[in-house]
PDB file of C-alpha atoms in Angstrom:
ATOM      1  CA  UNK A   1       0.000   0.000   0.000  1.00  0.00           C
ATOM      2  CA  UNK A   2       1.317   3.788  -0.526  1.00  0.00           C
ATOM      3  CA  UNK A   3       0.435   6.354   1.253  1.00  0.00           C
ATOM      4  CA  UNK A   4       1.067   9.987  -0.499  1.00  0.00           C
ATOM      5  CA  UNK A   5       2.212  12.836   1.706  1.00  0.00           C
ATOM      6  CA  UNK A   6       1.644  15.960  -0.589  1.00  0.00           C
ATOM      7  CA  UNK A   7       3.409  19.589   0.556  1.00  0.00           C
ATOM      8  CA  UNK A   8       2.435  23.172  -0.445  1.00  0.00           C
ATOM      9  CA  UNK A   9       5.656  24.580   1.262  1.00  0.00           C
ATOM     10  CA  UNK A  10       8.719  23.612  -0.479  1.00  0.00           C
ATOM     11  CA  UNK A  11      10.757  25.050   2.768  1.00  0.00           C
ATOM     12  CA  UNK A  12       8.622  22.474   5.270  1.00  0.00           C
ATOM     13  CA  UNK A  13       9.155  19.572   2.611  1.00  0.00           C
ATOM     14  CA  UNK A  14      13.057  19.865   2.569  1.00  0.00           C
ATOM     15  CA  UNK A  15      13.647  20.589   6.258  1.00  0.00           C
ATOM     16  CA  UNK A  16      10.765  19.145   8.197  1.00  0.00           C
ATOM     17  CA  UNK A  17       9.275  16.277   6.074  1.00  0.00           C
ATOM     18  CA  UNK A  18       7.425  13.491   7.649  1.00  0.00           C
ATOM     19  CA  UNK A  19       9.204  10.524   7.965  1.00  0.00           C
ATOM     20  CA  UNK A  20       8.260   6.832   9.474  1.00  0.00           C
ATOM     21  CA  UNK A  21       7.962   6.678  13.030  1.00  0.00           C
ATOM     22  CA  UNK A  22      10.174   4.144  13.568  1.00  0.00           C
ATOM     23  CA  UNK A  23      13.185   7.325  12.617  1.00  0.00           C
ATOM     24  CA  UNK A  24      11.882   9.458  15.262  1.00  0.00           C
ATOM     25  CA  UNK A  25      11.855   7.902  18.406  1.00  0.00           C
ATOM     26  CA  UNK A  26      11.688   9.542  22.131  1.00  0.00           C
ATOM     27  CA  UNK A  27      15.079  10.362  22.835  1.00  0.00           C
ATOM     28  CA  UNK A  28      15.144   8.374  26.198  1.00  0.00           C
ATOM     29  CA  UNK A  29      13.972   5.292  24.312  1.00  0.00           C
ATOM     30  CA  UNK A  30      16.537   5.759  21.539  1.00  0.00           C
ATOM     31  CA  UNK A  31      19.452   5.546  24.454  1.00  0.00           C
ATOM     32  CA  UNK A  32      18.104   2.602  25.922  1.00  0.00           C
ATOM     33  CA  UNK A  33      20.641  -0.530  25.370  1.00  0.00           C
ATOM     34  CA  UNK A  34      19.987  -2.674  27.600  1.00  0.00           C
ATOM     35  CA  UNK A  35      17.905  -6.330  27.849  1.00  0.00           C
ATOM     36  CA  UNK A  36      14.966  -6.361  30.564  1.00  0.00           C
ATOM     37  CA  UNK A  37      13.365  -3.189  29.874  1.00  0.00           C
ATOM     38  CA  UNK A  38      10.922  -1.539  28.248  1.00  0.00           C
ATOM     39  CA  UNK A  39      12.867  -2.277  24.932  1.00  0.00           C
ATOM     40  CA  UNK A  40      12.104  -5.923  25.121  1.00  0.00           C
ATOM     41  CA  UNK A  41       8.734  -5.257  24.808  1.00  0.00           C
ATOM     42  CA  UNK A  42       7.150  -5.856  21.243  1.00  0.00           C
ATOM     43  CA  UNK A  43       4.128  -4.290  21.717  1.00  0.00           C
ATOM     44  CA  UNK A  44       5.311  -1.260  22.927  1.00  0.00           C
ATOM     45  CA  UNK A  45       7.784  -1.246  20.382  1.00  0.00           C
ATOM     46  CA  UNK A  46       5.221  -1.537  17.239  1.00  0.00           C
ATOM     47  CA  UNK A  47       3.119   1.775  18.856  1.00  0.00           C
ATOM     48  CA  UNK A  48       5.636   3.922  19.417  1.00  0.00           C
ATOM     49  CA  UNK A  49       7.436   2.357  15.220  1.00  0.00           C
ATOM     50  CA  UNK A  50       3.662   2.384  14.002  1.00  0.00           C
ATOM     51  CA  UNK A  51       2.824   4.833  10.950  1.00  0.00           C
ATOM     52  CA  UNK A  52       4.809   8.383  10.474  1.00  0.00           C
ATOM     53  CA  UNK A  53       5.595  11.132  12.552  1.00  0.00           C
ATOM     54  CA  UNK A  54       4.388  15.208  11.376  1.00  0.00           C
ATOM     55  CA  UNK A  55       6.629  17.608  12.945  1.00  0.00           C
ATOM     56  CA  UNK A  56       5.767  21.045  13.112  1.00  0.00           C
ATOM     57  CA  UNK A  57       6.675  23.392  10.891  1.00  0.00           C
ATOM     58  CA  UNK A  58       6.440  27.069  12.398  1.00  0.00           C
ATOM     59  CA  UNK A  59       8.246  28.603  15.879  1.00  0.00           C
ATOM     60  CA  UNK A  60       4.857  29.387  17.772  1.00  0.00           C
ATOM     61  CA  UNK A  61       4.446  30.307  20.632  1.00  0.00           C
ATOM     62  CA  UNK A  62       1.139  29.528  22.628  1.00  0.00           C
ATOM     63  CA  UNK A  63       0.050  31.364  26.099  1.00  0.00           C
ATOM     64  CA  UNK A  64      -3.130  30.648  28.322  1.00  0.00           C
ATOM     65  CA  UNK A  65      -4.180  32.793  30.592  1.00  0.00           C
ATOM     66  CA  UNK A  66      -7.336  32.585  33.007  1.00  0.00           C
ATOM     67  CA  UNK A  67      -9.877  34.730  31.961  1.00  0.00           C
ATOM     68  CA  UNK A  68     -11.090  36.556  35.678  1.00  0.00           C
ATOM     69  CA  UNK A  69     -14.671  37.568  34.051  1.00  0.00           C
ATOM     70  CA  UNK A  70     -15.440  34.016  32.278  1.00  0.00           C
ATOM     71  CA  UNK A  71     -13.674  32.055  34.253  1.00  0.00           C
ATOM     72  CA  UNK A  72     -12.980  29.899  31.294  1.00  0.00           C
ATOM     73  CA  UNK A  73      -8.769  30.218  29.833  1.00  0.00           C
ATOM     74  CA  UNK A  74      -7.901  32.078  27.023  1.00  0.00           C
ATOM     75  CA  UNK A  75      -5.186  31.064  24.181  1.00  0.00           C
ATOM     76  CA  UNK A  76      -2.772  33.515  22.655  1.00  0.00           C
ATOM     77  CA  UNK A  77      -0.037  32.773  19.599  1.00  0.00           C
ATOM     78  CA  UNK A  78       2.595  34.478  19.165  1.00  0.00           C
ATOM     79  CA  UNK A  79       5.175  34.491  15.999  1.00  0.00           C
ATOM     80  CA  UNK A  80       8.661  35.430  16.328  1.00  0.00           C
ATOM     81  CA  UNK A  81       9.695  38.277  13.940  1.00  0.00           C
ATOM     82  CA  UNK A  82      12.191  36.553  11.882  1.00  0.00           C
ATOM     83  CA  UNK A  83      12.500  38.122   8.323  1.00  0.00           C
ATOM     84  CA  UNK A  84      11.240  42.064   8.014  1.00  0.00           C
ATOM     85  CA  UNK A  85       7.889  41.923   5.778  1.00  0.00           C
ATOM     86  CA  UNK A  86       7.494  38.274   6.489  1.00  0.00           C
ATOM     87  CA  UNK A  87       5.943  38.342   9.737  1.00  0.00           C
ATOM     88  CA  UNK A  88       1.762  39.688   8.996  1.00  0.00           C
ATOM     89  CA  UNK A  89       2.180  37.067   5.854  1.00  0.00           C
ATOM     90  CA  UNK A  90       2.862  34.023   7.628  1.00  0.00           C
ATOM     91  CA  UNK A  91       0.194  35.454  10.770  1.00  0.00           C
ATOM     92  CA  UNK A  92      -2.249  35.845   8.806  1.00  0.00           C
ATOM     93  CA  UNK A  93      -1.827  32.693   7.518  1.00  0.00           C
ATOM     94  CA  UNK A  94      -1.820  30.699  10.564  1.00  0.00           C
ATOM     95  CA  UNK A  95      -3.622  32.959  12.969  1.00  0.00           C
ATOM     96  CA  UNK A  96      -7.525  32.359  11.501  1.00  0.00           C
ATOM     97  CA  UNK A  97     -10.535  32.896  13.518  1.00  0.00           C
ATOM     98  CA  UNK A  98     -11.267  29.122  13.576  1.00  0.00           C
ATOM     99  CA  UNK A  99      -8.083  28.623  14.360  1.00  0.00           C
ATOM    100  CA  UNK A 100      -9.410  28.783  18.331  1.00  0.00           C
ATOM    101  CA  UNK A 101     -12.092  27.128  19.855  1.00  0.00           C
ATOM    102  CA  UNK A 102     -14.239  28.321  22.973  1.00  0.00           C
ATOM    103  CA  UNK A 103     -14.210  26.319  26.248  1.00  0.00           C
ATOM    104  CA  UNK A 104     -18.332  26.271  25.690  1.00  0.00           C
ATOM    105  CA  UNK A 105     -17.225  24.283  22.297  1.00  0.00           C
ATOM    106  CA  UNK A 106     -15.894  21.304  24.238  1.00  0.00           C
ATOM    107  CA  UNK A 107     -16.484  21.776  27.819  1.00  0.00           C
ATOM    108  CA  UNK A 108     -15.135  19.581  29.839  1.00  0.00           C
ATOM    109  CA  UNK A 109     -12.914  20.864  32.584  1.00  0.00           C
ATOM    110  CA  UNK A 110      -9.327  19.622  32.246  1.00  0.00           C
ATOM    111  CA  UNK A 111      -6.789  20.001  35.738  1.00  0.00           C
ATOM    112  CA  UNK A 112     -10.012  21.617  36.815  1.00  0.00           C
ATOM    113  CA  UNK A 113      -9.760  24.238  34.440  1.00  0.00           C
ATOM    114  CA  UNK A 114     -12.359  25.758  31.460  1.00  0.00           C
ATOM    115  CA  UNK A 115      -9.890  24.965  28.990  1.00  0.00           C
ATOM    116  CA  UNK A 116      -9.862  26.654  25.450  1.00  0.00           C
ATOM    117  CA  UNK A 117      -8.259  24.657  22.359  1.00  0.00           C
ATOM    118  CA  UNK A 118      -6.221  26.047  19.461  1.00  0.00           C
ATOM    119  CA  UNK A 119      -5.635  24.544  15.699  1.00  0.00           C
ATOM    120  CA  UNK A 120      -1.583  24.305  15.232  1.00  0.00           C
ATOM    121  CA  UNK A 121      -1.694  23.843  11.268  1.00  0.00           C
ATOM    122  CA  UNK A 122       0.721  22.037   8.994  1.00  0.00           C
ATOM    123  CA  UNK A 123       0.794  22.607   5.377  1.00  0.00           C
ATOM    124  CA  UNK A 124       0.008  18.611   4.492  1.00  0.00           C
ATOM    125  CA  UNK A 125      -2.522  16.820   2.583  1.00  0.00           C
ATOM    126  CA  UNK A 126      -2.609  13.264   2.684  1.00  0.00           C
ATOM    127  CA  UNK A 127      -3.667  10.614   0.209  1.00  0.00           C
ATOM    128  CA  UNK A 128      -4.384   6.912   0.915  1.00  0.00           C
ATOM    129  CA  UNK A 129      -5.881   4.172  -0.974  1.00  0.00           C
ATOM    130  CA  UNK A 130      -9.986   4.185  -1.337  1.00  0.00           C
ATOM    131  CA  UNK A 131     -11.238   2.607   1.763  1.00  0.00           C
ATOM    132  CA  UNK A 132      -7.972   3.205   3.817  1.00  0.00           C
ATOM    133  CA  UNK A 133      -8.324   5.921   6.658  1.00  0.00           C
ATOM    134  CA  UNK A 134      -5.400   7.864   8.979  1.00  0.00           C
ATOM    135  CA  UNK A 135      -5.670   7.917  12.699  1.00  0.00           C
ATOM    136  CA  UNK A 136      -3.931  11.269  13.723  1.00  0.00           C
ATOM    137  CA  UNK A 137      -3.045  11.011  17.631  1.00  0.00           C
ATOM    138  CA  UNK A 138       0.179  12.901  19.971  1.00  0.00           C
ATOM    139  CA  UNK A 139       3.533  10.591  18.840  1.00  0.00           C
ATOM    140  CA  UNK A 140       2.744   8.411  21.802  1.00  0.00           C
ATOM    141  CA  UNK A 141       5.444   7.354  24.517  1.00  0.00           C
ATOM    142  CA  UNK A 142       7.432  10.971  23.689  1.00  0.00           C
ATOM    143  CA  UNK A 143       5.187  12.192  26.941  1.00  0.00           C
ATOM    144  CA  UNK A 144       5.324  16.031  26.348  1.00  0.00           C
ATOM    145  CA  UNK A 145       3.447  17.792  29.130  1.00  0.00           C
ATOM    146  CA  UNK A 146       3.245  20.935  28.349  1.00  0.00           C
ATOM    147  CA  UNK A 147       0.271  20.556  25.495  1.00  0.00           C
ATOM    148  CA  UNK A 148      -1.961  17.948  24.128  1.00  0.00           C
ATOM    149  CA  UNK A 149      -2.933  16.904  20.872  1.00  0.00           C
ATOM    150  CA  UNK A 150      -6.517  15.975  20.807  1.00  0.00           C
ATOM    151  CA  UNK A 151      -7.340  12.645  18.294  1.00  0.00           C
ATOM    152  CA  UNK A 152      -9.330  12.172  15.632  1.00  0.00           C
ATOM    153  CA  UNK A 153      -9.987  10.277  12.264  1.00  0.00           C
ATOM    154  CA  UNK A 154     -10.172  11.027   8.699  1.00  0.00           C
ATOM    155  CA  UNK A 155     -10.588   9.861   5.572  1.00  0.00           C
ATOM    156  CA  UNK A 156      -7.754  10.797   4.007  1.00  0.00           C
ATOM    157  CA  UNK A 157      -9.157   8.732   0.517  1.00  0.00           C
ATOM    158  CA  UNK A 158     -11.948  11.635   0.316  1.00  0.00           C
ATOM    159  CA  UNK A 159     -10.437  14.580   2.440  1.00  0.00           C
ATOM    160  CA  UNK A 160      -8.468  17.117  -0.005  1.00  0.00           C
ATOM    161  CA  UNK A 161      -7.708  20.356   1.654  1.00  0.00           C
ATOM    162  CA  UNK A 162      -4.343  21.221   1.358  1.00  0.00           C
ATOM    163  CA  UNK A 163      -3.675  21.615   4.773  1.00  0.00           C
ATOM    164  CA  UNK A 164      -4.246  19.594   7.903  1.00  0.00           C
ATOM    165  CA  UNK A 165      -5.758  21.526  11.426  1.00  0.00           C
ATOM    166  CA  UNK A 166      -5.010  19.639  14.725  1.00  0.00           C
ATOM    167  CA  UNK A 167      -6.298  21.048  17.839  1.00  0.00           C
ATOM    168  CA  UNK A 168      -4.686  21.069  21.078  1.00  0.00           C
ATOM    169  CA  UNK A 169      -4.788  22.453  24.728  1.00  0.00           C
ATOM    170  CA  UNK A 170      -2.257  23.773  27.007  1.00  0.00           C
ATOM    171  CA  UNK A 171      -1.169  21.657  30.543  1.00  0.00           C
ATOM    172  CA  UNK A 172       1.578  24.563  31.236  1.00  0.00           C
ATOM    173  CA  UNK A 173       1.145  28.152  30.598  1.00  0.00           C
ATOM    174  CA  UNK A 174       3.483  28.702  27.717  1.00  0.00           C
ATOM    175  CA  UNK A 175       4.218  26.096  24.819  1.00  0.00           C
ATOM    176  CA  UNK A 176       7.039  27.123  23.178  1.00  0.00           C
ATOM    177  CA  UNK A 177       6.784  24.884  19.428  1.00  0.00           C
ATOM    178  CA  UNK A 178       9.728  24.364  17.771  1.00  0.00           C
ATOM    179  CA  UNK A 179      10.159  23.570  14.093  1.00  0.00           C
ATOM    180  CA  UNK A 180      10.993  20.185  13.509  1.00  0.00           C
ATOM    181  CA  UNK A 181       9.319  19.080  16.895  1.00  0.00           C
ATOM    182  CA  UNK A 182       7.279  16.018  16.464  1.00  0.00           C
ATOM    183  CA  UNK A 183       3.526  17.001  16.308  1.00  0.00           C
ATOM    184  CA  UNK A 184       1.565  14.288  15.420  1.00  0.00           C
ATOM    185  CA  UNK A 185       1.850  10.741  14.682  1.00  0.00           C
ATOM    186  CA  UNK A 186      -0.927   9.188  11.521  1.00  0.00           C
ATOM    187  CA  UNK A 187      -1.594   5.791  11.623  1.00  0.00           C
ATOM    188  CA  UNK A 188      -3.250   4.579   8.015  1.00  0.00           C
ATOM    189  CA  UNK A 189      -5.765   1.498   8.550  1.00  0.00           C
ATOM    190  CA  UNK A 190      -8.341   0.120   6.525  1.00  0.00           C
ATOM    191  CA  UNK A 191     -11.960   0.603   7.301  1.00  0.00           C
ATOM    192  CA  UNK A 192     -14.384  -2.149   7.409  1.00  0.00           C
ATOM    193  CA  UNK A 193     -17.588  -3.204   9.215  1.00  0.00           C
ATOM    194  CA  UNK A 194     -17.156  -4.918  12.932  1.00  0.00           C
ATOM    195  CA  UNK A 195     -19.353  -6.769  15.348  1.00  0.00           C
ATOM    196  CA  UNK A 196     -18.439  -8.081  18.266  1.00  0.00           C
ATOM    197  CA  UNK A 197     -19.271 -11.181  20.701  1.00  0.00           C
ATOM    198  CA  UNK A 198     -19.084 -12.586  24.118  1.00  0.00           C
ATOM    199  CA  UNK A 199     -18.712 -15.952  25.329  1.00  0.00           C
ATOM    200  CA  UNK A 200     -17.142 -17.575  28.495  1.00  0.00           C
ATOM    201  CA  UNK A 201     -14.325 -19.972  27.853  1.00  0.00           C
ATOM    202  CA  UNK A 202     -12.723 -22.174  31.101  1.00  0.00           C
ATOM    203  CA  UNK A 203      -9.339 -21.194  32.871  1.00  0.00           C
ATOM    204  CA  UNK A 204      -6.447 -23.058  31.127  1.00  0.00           C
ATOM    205  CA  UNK A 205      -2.518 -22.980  31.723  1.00  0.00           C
ATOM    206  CA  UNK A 206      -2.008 -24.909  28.404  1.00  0.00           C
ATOM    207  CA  UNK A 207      -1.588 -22.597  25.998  1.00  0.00           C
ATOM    208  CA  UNK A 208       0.981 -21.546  22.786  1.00  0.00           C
ATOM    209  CA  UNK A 209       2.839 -19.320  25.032  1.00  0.00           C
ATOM    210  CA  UNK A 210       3.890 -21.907  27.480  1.00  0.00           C
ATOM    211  CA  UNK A 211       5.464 -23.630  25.258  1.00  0.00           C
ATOM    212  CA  UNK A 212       8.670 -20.979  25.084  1.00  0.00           C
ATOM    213  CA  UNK A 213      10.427 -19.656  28.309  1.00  0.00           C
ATOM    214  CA  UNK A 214      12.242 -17.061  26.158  1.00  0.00           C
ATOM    215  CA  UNK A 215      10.443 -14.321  24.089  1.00  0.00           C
ATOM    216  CA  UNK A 216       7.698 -16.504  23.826  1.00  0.00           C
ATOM    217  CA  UNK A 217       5.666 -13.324  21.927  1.00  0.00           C
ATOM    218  CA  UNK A 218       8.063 -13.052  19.632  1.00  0.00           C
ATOM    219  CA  UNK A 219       8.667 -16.073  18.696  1.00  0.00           C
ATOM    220  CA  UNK A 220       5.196 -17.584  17.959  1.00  0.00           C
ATOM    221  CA  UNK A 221       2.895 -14.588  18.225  1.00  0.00           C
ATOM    222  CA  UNK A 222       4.372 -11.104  16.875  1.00  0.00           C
ATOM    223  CA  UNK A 223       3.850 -10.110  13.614  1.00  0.00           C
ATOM    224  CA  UNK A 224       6.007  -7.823  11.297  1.00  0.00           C
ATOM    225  CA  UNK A 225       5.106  -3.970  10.539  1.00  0.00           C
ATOM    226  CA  UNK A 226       6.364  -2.401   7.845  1.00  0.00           C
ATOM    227  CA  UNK A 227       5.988   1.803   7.737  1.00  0.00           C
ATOM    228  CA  UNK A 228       8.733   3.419   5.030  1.00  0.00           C
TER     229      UNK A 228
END
């Protein structure tokens, strides 16, 4: 299967591409070389390897602050002033009026707070086979705390804007984004119909597994996953 990662900025395609995530681990489970840890395990290992990694693009800055009146937190961005004449262009760009969202438009309270949510944009569109959709969710194990990226689906066989929204809130009070930080991670998989059942089925100790006292999962159960 191919997925197509299409780019309408040729600066973000040569410095900040998207690559597999299996090239852009967390930095303290890149150092990690030794047996009976959290390397060891396979299933960890294919989440944190699964699908490709979006970095941002833009230096942003993002700053909540409690609203006294509302109570309910408000959501500033800031853009550094890099190049002279540069600076409204690329704001006005980026800084949209749906590019917030209004505690009233999701609220739940979050470390007890009216949170607001912002859109960080990245100038992607993504193509994938007819019937194939992308699950778009915060590069998990990297554990940033300072913002969250809040999932969602799409179906990136029928979805063709030329640029892909992902909203977020704030757990600190300032999120400084770098360019080339990893933003998202997207996670193609085919869509198809499901039911489920239930049914009991008797305690047992005899089962595949036992068989092996070393990397028994490995061995007999994992199977390969192949993102490039």
């Amino acid at each position: 299967m191919n997925i197509e990662f299409i780019c309408r900025d040729k600066s973000a395609l040569t410095n900040f591409p998207i690559v597999p995530a299996k090239d852009c681990l967390p930095d303290w489970y890149n150092k990690l070389n030794t047996s009976n840890s959290i390397i060891d395990c396979l299933p960890v290992k294919d989440m944190i390897t699964a699908g490709y990694i979006i970095p941002n693009v833009f230096e942003q800055e993002i700053i909540a602050e409690e609203n006294l009146s509302t109570g309910q937190e408000d959501l500033e961005r800031v853009f550094p002033v890099e190049r002279i004449g540069e600076f409204m262009e690329v704001q006005n760009q980026f800084t949209t009026p749906n590019s917030f969202h209004q505690h009233q438009q999701c609220p739940v309270h979050i470390q007890g707070k009216k949170k607001s949510y912002i859109k960080i944009a990245v100038p992607w569109k993504i193509k994938t086979p007819p019937g194939y959709s992308c699950l778009f969710v915060q590069p998990f194990w990297h554990f940033d705390q300072e913002f969250v990226i809040m999932p969602a689906i799409i179906d990136t066989d029928e979805f063709d804007l030329g640029e892909l929204n992902f909203p977020c809130y704030l757990t600190d009070p300032v999120k400084l984004l770098k360019p080339g930080e990893p933003l998202v991670q997207v996670i193609p998989f085919k869509r198809e119909e499901w039911k489920h059942t239930l049914k009991y089925e008797a305690p047992t100790s005899r089962t595949k597994m036992g068989l092996f006292l070393n990397n028994a999962y490995k061995r007999i159960v994992h199977q390969k996953k192949l993102f490039q």
